[in-house]
XYZ file of C-alpha atoms in Angstrom:
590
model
C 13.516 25.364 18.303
C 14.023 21.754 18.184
C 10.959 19.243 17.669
C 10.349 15.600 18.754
C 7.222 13.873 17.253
C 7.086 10.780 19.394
C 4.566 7.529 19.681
C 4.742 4.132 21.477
C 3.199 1.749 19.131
C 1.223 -1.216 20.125
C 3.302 -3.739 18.770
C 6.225 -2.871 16.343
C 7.280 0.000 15.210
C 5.914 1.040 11.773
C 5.569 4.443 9.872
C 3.167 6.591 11.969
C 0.872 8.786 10.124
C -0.015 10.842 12.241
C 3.300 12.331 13.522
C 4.321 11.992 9.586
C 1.428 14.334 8.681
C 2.593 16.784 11.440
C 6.188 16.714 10.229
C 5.671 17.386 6.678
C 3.732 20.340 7.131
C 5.954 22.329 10.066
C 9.232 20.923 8.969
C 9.787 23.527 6.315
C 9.390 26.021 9.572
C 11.052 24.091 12.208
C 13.794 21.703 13.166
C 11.603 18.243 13.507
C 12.473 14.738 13.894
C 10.409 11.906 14.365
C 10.782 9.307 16.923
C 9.148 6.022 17.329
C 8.884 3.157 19.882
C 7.063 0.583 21.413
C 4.622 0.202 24.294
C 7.154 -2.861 25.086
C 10.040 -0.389 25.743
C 11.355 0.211 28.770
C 10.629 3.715 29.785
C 14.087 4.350 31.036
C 14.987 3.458 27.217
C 12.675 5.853 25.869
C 13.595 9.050 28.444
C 17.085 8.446 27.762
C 16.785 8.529 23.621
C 14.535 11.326 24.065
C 17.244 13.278 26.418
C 20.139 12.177 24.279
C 18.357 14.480 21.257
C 17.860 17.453 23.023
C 14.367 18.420 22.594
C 12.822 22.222 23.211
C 9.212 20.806 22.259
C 8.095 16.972 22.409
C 4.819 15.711 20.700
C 3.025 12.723 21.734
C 0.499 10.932 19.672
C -1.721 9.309 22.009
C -4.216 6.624 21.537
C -6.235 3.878 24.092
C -3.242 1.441 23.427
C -0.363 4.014 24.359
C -1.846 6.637 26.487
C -1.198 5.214 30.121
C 2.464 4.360 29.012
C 3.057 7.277 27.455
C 2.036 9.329 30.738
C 4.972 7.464 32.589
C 7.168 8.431 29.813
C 5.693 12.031 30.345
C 6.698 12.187 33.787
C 9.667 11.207 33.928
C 10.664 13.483 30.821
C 9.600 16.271 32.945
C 11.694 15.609 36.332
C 14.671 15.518 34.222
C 13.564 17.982 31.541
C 11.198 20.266 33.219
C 12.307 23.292 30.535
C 11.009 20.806 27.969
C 7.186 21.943 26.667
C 4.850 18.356 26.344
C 2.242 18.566 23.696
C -0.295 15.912 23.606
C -2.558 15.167 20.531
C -4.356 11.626 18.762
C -7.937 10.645 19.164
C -7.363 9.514 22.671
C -7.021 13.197 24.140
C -9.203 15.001 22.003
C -12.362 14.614 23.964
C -12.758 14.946 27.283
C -9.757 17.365 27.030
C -10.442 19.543 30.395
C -10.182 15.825 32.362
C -6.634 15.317 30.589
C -5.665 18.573 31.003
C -6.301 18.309 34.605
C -5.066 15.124 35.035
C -2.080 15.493 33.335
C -0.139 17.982 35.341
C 3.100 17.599 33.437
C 1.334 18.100 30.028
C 1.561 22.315 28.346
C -1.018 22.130 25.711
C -3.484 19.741 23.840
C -3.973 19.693 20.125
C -7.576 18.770 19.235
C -8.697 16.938 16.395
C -6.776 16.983 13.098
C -3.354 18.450 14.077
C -1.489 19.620 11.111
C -2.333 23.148 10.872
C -3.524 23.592 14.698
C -0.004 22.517 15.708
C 2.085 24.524 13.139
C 0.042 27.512 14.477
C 0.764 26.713 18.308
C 4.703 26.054 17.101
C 5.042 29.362 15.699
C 3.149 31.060 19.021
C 5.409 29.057 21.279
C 8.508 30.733 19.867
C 6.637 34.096 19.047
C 4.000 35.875 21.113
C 2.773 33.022 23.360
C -0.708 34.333 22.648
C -2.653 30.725 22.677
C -6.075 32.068 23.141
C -5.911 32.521 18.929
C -4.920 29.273 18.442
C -7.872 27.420 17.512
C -8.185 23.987 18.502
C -5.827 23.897 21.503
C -6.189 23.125 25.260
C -3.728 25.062 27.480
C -3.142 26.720 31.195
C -3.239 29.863 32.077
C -1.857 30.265 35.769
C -3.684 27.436 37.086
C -6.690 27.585 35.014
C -7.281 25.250 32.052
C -8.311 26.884 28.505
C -9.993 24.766 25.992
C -10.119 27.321 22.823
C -12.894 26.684 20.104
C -12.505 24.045 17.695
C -10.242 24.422 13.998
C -12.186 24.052 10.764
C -11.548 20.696 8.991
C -8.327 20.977 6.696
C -8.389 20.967 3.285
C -7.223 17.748 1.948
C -5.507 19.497 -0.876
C -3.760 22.091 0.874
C -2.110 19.268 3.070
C 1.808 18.397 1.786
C 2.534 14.367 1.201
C 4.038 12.588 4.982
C 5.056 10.092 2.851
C 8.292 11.416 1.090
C 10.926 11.533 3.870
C 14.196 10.438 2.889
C 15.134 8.383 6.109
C 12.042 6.081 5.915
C 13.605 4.573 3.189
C 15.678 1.971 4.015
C 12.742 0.857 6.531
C 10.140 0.864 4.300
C 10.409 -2.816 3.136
C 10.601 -3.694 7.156
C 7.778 -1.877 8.161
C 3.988 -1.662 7.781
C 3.160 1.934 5.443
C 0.037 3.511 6.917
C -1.778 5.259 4.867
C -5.000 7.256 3.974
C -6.935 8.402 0.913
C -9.749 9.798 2.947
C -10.388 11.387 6.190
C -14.190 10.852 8.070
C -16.593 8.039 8.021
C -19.921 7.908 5.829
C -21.521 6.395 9.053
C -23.100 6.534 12.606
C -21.792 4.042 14.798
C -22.271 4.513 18.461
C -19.287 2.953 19.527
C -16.574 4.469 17.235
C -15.156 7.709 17.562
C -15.373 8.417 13.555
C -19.328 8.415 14.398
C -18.338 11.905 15.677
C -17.043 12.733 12.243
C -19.582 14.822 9.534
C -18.866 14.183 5.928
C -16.284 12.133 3.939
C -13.368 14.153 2.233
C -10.771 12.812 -0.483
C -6.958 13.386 -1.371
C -6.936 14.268 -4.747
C -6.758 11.071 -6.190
C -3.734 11.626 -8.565
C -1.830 12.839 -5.626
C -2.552 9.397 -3.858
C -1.533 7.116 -7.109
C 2.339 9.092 -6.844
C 2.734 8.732 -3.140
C 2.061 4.695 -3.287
C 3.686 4.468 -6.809
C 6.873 6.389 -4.809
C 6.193 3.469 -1.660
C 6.279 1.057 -3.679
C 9.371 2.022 -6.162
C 11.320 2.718 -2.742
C 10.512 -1.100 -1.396
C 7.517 -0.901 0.806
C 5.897 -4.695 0.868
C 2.567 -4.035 3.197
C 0.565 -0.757 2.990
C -2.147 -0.371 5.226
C -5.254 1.993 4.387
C -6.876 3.562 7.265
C -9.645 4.851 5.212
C -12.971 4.075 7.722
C -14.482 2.823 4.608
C -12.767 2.273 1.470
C -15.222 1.398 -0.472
C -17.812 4.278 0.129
C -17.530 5.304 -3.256
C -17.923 2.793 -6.390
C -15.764 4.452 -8.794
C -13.011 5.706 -7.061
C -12.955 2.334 -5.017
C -12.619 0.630 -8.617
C -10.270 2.991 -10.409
C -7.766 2.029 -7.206
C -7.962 -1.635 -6.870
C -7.109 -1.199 -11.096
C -4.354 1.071 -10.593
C -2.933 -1.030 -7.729
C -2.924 -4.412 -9.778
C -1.366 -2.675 -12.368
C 1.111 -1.471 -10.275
C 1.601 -3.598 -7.356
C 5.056 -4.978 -7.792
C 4.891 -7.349 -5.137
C 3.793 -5.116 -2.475
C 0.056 -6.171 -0.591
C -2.393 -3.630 0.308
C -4.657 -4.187 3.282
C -8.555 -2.286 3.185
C -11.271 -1.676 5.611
C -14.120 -2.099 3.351
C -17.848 -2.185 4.048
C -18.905 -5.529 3.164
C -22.534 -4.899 2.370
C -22.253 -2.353 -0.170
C -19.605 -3.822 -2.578
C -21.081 -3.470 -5.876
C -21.322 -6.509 -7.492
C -19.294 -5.150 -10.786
C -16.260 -4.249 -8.232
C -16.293 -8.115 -6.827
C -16.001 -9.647 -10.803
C -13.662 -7.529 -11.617
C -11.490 -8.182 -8.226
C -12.401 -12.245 -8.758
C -11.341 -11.842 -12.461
C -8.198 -9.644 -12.330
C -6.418 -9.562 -8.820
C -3.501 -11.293 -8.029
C -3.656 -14.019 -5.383
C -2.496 -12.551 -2.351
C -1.452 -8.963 -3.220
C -4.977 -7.970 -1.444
C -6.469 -8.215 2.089
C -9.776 -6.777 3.338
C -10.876 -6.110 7.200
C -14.607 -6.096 6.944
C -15.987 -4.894 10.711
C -19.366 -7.273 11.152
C -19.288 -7.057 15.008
C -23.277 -8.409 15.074
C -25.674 -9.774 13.664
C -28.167 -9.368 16.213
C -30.740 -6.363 14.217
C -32.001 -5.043 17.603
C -28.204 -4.296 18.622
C -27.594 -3.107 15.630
C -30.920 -0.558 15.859
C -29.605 0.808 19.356
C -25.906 1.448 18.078
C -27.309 2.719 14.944
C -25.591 0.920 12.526
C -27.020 -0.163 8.872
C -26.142 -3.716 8.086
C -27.677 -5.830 5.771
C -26.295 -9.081 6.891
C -27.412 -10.855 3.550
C -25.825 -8.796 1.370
C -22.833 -9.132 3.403
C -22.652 -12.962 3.348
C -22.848 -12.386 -0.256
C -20.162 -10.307 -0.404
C -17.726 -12.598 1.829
C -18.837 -15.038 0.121
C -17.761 -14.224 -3.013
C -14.707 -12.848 -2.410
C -13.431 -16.207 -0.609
C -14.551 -17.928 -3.668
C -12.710 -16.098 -6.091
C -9.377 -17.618 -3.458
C -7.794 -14.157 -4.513
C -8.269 -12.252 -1.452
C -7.613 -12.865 2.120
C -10.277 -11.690 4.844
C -10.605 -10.535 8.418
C -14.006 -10.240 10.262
C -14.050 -8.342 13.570
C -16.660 -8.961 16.461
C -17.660 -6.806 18.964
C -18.727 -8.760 22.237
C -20.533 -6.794 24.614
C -23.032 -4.099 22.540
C -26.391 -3.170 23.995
C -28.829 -6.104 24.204
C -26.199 -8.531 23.120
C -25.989 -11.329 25.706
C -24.344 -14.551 25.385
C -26.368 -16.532 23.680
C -27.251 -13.816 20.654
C -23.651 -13.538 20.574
C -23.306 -17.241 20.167
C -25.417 -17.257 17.142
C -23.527 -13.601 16.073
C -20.522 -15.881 16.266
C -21.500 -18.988 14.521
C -23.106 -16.491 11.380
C -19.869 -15.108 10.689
C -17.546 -18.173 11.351
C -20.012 -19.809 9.052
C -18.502 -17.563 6.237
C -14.991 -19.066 6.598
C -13.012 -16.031 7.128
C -9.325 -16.555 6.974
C -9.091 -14.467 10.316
C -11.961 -13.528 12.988
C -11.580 -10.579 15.470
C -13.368 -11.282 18.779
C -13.083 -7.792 20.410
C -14.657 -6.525 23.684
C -16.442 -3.174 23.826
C -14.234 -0.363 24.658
C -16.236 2.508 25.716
C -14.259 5.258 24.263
C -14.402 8.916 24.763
C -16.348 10.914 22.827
C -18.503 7.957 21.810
C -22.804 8.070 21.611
C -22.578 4.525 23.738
C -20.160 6.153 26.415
C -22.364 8.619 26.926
C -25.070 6.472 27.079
C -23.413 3.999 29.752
C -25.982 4.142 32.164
C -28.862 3.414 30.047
C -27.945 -0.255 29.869
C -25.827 -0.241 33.106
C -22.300 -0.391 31.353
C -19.222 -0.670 33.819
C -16.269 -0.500 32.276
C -12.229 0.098 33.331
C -11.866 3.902 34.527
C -8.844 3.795 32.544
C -7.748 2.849 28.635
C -8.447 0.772 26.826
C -12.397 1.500 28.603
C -13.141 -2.392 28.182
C -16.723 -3.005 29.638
C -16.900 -5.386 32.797
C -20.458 -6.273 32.295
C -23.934 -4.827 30.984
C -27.878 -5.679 32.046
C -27.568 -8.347 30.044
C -23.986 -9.491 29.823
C -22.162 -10.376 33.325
C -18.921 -10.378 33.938
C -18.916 -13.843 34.098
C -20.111 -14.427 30.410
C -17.191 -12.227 29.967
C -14.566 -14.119 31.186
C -15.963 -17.627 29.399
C -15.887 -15.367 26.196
C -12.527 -14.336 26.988
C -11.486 -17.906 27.030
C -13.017 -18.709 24.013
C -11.374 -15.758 22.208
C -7.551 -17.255 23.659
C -7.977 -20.209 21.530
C -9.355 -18.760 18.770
C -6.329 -16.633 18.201
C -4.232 -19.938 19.124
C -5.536 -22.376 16.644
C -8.117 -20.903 14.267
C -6.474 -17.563 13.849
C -2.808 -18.777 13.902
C -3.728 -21.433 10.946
C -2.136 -24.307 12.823
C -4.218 -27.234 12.038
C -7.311 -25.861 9.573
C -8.462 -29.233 8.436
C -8.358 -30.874 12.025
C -10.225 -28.168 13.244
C -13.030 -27.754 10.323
C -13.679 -31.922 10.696
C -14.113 -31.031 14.267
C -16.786 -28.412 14.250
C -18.399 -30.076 11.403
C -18.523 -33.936 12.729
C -17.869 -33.424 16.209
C -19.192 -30.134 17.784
C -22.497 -28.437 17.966
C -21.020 -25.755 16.353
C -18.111 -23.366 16.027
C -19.037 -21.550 18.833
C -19.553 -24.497 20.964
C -15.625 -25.844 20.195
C -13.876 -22.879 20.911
C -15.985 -22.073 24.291
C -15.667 -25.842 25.629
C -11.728 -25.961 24.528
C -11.089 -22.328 26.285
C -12.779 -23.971 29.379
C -10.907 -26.904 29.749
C -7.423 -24.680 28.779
C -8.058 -21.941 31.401
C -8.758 -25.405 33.706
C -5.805 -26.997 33.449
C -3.628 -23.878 34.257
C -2.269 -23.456 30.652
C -2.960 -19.621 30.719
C -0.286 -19.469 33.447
C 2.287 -21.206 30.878
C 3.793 -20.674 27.938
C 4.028 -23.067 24.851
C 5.762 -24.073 21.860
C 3.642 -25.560 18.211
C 4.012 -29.232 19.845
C 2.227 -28.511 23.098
C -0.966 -26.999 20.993
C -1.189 -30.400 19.623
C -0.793 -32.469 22.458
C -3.219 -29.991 24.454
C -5.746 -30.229 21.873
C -5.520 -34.261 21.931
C -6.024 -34.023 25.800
C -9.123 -31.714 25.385
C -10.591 -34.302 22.832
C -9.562 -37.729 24.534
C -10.791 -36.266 28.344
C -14.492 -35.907 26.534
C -14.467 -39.064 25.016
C -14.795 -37.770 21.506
C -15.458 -40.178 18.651
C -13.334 -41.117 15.165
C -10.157 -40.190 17.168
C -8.051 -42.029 14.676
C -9.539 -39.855 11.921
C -8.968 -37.034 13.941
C -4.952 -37.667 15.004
C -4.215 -37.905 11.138
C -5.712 -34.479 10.369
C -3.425 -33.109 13.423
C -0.274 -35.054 11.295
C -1.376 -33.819 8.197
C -1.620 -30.279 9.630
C 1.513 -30.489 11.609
C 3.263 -31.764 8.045
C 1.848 -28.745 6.028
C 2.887 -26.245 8.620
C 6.630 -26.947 8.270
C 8.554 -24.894 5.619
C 11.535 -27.694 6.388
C 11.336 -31.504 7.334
C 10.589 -31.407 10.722
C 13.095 -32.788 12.867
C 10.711 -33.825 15.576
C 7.333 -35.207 15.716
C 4.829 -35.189 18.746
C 3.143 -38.156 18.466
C 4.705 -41.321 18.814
C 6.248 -42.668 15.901
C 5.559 -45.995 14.641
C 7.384 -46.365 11.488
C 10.371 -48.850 12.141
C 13.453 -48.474 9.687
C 12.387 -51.967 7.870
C 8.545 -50.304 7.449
C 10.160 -46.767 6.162
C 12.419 -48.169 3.722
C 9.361 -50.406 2.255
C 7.367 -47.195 1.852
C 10.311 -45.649 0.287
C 10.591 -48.644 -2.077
C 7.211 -48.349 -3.339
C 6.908 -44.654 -3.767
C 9.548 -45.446 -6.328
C 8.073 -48.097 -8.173
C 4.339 -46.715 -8.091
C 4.947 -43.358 -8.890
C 1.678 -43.076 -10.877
C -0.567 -44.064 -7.968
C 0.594 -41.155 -6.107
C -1.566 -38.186 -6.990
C -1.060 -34.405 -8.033
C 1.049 -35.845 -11.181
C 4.296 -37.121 -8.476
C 5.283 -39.143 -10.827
C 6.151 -36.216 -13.327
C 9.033 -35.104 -10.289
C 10.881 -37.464 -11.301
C 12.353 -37.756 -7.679
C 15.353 -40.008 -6.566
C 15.235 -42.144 -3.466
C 18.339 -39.950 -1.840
C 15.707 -36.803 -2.050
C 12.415 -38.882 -0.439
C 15.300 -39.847 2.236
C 16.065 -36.168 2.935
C 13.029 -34.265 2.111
C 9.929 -36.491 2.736
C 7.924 -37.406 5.411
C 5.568 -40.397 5.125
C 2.884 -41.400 6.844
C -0.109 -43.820 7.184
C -3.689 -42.025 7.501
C -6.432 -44.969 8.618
C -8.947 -43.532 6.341
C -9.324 -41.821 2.887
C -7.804 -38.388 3.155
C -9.210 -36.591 0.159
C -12.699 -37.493 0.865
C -12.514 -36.121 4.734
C -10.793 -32.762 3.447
C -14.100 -32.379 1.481
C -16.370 -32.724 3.998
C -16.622 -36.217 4.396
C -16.558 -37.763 7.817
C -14.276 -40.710 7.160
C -15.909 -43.065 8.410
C -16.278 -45.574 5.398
C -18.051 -48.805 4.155
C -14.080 -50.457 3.393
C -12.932 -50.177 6.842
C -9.406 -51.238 5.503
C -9.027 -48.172 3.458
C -6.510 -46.271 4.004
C -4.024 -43.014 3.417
C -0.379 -43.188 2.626
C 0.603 -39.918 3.123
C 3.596 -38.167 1.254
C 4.537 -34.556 2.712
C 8.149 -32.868 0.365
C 9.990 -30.059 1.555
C 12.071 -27.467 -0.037
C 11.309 -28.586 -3.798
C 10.119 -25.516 -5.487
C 11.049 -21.482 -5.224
C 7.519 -21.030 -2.675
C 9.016 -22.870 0.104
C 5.971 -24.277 1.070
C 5.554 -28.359 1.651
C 3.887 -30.237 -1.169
C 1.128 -33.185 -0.275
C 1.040 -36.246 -1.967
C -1.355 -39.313 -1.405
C -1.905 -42.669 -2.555
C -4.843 -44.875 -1.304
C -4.120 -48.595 0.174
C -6.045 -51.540 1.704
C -4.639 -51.583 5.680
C -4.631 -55.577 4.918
C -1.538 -55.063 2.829
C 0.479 -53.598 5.572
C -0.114 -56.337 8.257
């Protein structure tokens, strides 16, 4: 009996766990491959690979970002197929299994929670007796009546072979994101996450998980990604990993969901003290800081501790964060969500997650829709469409606000233009990114594509069509930004340029014969007037630079101080542009 494991991935395809977990522990019974697409495939693409390997069984791992797609793939599989037995499993169809079951004409049976040894079972009955009502944890039809059997124990962790040693992930391991867990079940109680279902945290033997990542990493994987719910439930074991992973990183970065608010302080020292820049990244789910949401979804946050936390870690500049949000929880309207918002920008995350509530299946707050008049989309992903306190219309202004968050704070296109802005210019955070999304969605730009230039020149029309003040200061932060995010001299600008050939050449000139006023030790390059021709841009800034990238609003008592501005390219093995200034009275260049 030949086996497909099959998922559509959201964006790119990466190693799947889940259908990874299923194939190491039936493959030593059955004929199983793996196969692995996106929700951007066509479906005709997908039926025909799937024909083309001559399936008996296919397994779909479904969850709210594939399900819908993967039913069209399901149906067609079946008009062509119709021999071909469908199994469905993932967190999206193990509640409410009767409605899939039902719904789902063209789908055999449903495995139900953890899969590994409910779906090795229904394998061997498929091919043997065909007597499902003993296999525990599977939904199936009998005649035209649906069976949902009784729930399988949990596994034991220990008793569960490795999915990560397969010989043909290798030579995509270094292109791919490794999922990968240490844990299964949450510590917590969440209302609006499905792992709030969960009893009880269990571990992988922890010497087990050190020889699957060393193994990763020794075969060339660069990003591994822990799905644990909370990685950092457990002081010691939390801090015996982060040692054994800077010991043995070798280049590769590991990404964590950690709870924010219970990081010992011993674990953040020794993180600040002894991790590499860059080799770790934390996702650290906030999603309010409004305490009577938080009561009603019944989760435990002590936003103090948390600040601490973030805090900290930023300061150390070792580790990279993400900080999700959660629009749309009970008794969160728009403006405690405004103040939510401007509390956690506040802590300078390098990314922030504005999410909308999904009302999943399964979920406390699901069931409790009605209580604070929840609509939401019949279908996945279950976003809500207003509450008694949040109207659609809220929605859609916070959906407009989230579009240029992802665009310009998110993307890092222009950090220093944008942190003058909120601090000089703006209210607050909150207040930039809602009025910008507004005047975006009302000049049509949602309907249009764009390349790096146009978010600069859209950003300058937001700012000049409300009259905003220090616009010269403002411009040079967008040039200064637009400099820094080139990995090569750019070969066009988007501002008009007013540097003749005579004025270049006398900026060239005396770079060369003032090295020492330049700062960041230039003068120790050593650099030759063919290599500022080819790999420098230069620019004049109408105010001090260093004192307005520290806060300051550059607006000064010597209103003839000014920037130049020297921005090198390609001059050491990082690849990133170098900054160079040296300050100058505007007199001089009259």
């Amino acid at each position: 009996m030949k086996v497909i494991l099959s998922t559509l991935n959201a964006k790119y395809i990466h190693t799947s766990l889940a259908i990874r977990c299923l194939k190491a522990y039936s493959e030593k019974d059955f004929d199983i491959e793996l196969a692995e697409y996106t929700i951007k495939d066509p479906v005709m693409n997908i039926v025909s690979d799937l024909f083309q390997r001559k399936p008996d069984v296919i397994g779909f791992s479904c969850y709210i970002w594939n399900i819908e797609e993967t039913i069209k793939v399901i149906d067609i599989v079946k008009k062509i197929m119709p021999e071909v037995t469908i199994i469905l499993g993932g967190p999206e169809v193990s509640y409410d299994t009767d409605y899939w079951m039902k719904r789902l004409h063209n789908v055999d049976f449903i495995v139900m929670g953890e899969g590994e040894e409910t779906f090795h079972h229904l394998l061997h009955t498929i091919e043997g007796d065909r007597k499902f009502h003993f296999v525990y944890g599977v939904a199936y039809r009998k005649q035209d009546e649906v069976i949902v059997n009784p729930g399988r124990p949990k596994s034991i962790l220990a008793e569960l072979p490795s999915p990560h040693r397969f010989p043909e992930d290798i030579p995509h391991l270094g292109k791919r994101v490794v999922y990968f867990e240490t844990s299964r079940g949450c510590p917590f109680s969440c209302q609006f996450c499905l792992s709030s279902i969960e009893v009880g945290v269990r571990y992988y033997d922890i010497e087990r998980t050190k020889a699957d990542i060393l193994y990763l990493i020794d075969k060339g994987a660069k990003l591994i990604k822990f799905v644990d719910r909370t990685f950092n439930i457990k002081r010691d074991y939390a801090l015996e990993m982060f040692e054994f992973l800077i010991e043995n990183h070798g280049g590769c970065v590991f990404q964590f969901e950690i709870t924010a608010d219970i990081m010992r302080p011993e674990v953040l020292d020794y993180l600040a003290k002894n991790a590499p820049p860059g080799i770790f990244r934390f996702e650290i789910g906030v999603q309010s800081t409004n305490d009577p949401t938080n009561e009603l979804v019944k989760r435990r946050q002590n936003f103090t501790k948390l600040s601490r936390t973030v805090t900290m870690i930023k300061d150390s500049g070792k580790i990279d964060q993400h900080l999700d949000l959660i629009a749309g929880l009970p008794e969160e309207d728009y403006d405690t969500f405004r103040k939510t918002f401007n509390d956690v920008f506040a802590l300078g995350p390098e990314e922030l997650q504005l999410g909308f509530l999904k009302m999943l299946r399964g979920t406390g707050l699901r069931i409790d829709a009605d209580k604070y008049n929840y609509t939401y989309m019949d279908h996945a992903p279950y976003e809500i469409l207003g509450s008694n306190v949040l109207p659609f219309s809220d929605i859609v202004r916070l959906k407009r606000l989230e579009d240029v968050l992802e665009k310009y704070w998110n993307a890092h296109r222009m950090d220093h233009t944008l942190n003058y802005l909120m601090k000089h210019e703006f209210m607050s955070s909150f207040d930039f990114f809602q009025e910008f999304g507004d005047y975006w969605e009302g000049q049509g730009w949602q309907k249009i594509g764009h390349q790096l230039e146009d978010l600069f020149t859209r950003l300058t029309a937001f700012l000049e069509s409300r009259r905003t003040a220090h616009m010269d200061v403002i411009l040079g932060l967008m040039k200064f930004d637009y400099f820094l995010g080139h990995k090569y001299k750019p070969r066009k600008i988007w501002w008009d340029h007013t540097q003749d050939k005579a004025v270049w050449n006398a900026n060239i000139r005396r770079i060369l014969e003032e090295p020492a006023a330049l700062s960041n030790r230039f003068a120790d390059l050593g650099i030759t007037e063919r290599e500022l021709q080819k790999h420098a841009m230069i620019e004049m800034l109408p105010f001090n630079l260093s004192d307005v990238i520290q806060g300051g609003s550059g607006i000064q008592d010597n209103p003839n101080q000014a920037t130049m501005l020297l921005v090198l390219y390609q001059q050491d093995e990082t690849g990133q542009p170098q900054y160079y200034t040296m300050p100058v009275q505007l007199i001089e260049q009259a």
